[in-house]
CSV table of C-alpha atoms in Angstrom, one decimal:
chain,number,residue,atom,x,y,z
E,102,UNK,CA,47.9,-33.0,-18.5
E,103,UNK,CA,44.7,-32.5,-20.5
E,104,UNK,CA,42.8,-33.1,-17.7
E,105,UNK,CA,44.9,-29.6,-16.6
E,106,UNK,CA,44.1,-28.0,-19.6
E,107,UNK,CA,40.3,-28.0,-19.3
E,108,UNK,CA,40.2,-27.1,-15.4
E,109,UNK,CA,40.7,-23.0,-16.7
E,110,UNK,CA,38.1,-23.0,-18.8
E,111,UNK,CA,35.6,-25.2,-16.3
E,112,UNK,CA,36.9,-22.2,-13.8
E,113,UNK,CA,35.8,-19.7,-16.1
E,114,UNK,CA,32.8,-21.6,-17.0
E,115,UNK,CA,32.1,-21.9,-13.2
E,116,UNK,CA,32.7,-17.9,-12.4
E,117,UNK,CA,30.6,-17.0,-15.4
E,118,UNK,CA,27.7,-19.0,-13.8
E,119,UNK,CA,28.3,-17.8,-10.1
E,120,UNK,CA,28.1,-13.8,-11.7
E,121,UNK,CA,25.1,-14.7,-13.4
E,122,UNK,CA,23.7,-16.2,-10.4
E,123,UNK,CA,24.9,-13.2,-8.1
E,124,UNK,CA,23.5,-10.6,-10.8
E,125,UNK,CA,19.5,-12.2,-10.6
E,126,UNK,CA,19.9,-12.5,-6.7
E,127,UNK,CA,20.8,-8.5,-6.9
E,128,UNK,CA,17.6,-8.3,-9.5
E,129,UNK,CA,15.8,-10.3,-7.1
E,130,UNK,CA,14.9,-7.4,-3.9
E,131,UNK,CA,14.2,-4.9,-7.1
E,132,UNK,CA,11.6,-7.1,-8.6
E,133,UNK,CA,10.3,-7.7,-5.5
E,134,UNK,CA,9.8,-3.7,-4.9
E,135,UNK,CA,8.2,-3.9,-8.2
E,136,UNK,CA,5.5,-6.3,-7.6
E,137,UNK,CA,4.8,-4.6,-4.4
E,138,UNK,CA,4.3,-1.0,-6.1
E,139,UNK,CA,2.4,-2.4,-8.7
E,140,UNK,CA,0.2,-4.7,-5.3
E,141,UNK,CA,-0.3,-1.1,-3.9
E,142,UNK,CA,-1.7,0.3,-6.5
E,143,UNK,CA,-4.5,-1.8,-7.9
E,144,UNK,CA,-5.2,-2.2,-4.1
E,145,UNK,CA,-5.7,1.7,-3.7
E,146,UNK,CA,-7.4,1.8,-6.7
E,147,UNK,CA,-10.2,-1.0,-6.1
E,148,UNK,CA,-10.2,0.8,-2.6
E,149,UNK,CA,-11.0,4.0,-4.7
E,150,UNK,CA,-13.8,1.6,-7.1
E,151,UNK,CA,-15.8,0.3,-3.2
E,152,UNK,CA,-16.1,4.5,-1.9
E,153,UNK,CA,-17.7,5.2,-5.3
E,154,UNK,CA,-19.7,2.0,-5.2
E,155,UNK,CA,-21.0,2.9,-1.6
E,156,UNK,CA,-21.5,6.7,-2.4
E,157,UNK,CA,-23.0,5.7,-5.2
E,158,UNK,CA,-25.7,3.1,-3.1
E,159,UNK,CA,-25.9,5.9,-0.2
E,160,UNK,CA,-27.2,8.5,-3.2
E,161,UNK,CA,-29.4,5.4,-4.4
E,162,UNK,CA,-30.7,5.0,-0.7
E,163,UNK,CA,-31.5,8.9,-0.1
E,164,UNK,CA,-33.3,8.9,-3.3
E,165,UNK,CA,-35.5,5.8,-2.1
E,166,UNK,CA,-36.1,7.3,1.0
E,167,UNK,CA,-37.1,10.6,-0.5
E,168,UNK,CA,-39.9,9.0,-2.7
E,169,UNK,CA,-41.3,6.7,-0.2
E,170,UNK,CA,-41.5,10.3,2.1
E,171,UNK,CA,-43.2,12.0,-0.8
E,172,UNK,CA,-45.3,8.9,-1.8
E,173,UNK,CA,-46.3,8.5,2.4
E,174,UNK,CA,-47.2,12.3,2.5
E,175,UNK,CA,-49.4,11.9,-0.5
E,176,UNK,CA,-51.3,9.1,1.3
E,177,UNK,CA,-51.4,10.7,4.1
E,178,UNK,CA,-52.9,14.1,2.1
E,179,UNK,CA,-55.3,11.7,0.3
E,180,UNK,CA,-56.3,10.2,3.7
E,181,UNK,CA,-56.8,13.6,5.6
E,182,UNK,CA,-58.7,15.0,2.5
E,183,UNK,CA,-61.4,11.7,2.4
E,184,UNK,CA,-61.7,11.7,6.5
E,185,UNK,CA,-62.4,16.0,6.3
E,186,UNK,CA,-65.0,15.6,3.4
């Protein structure tokens, strides 16, 4: 009969463990939603950091291409102005 005695509280023990086990598989989808937010955004914002970084190298490459212009039209002045004198 003491064997009887201790099935109760090894059922309770059993539907304590099965709630808590139900209760993290219900936690489980939210987390999941959570990570993927959280995914999403530092993907959107290193997506935001690359446009900067390439406006920021097509700026660079503008400005590079606006010296050599002035630096070949100087040489170009210098040359005309030695070949006419």
């Amino acid at each position: 009969m003491a064997e009887n005695a201790d099935l109760p509280a090894l059922l309770s023990e059993m539907m304590k463990s099965m709630e808590k086990g139900q209760e993290e598989m219900r936690k489980g989808p939210e987390e999941m939603r959570k990570r993927q937010e959280e995914m999403k955004d530092k993907m959107e914002k290193g997506q935001e950091e690359m446009r900067k970084g390439q406006q920021e190298m097509r700026k660079g490459q503008e400005e590079m291409k606006n010296e050599i212009q002035t630096h070949v039209e100087s040489k170009v002045g210098e040359i005309k102005d030695h070949v006419n004198s």
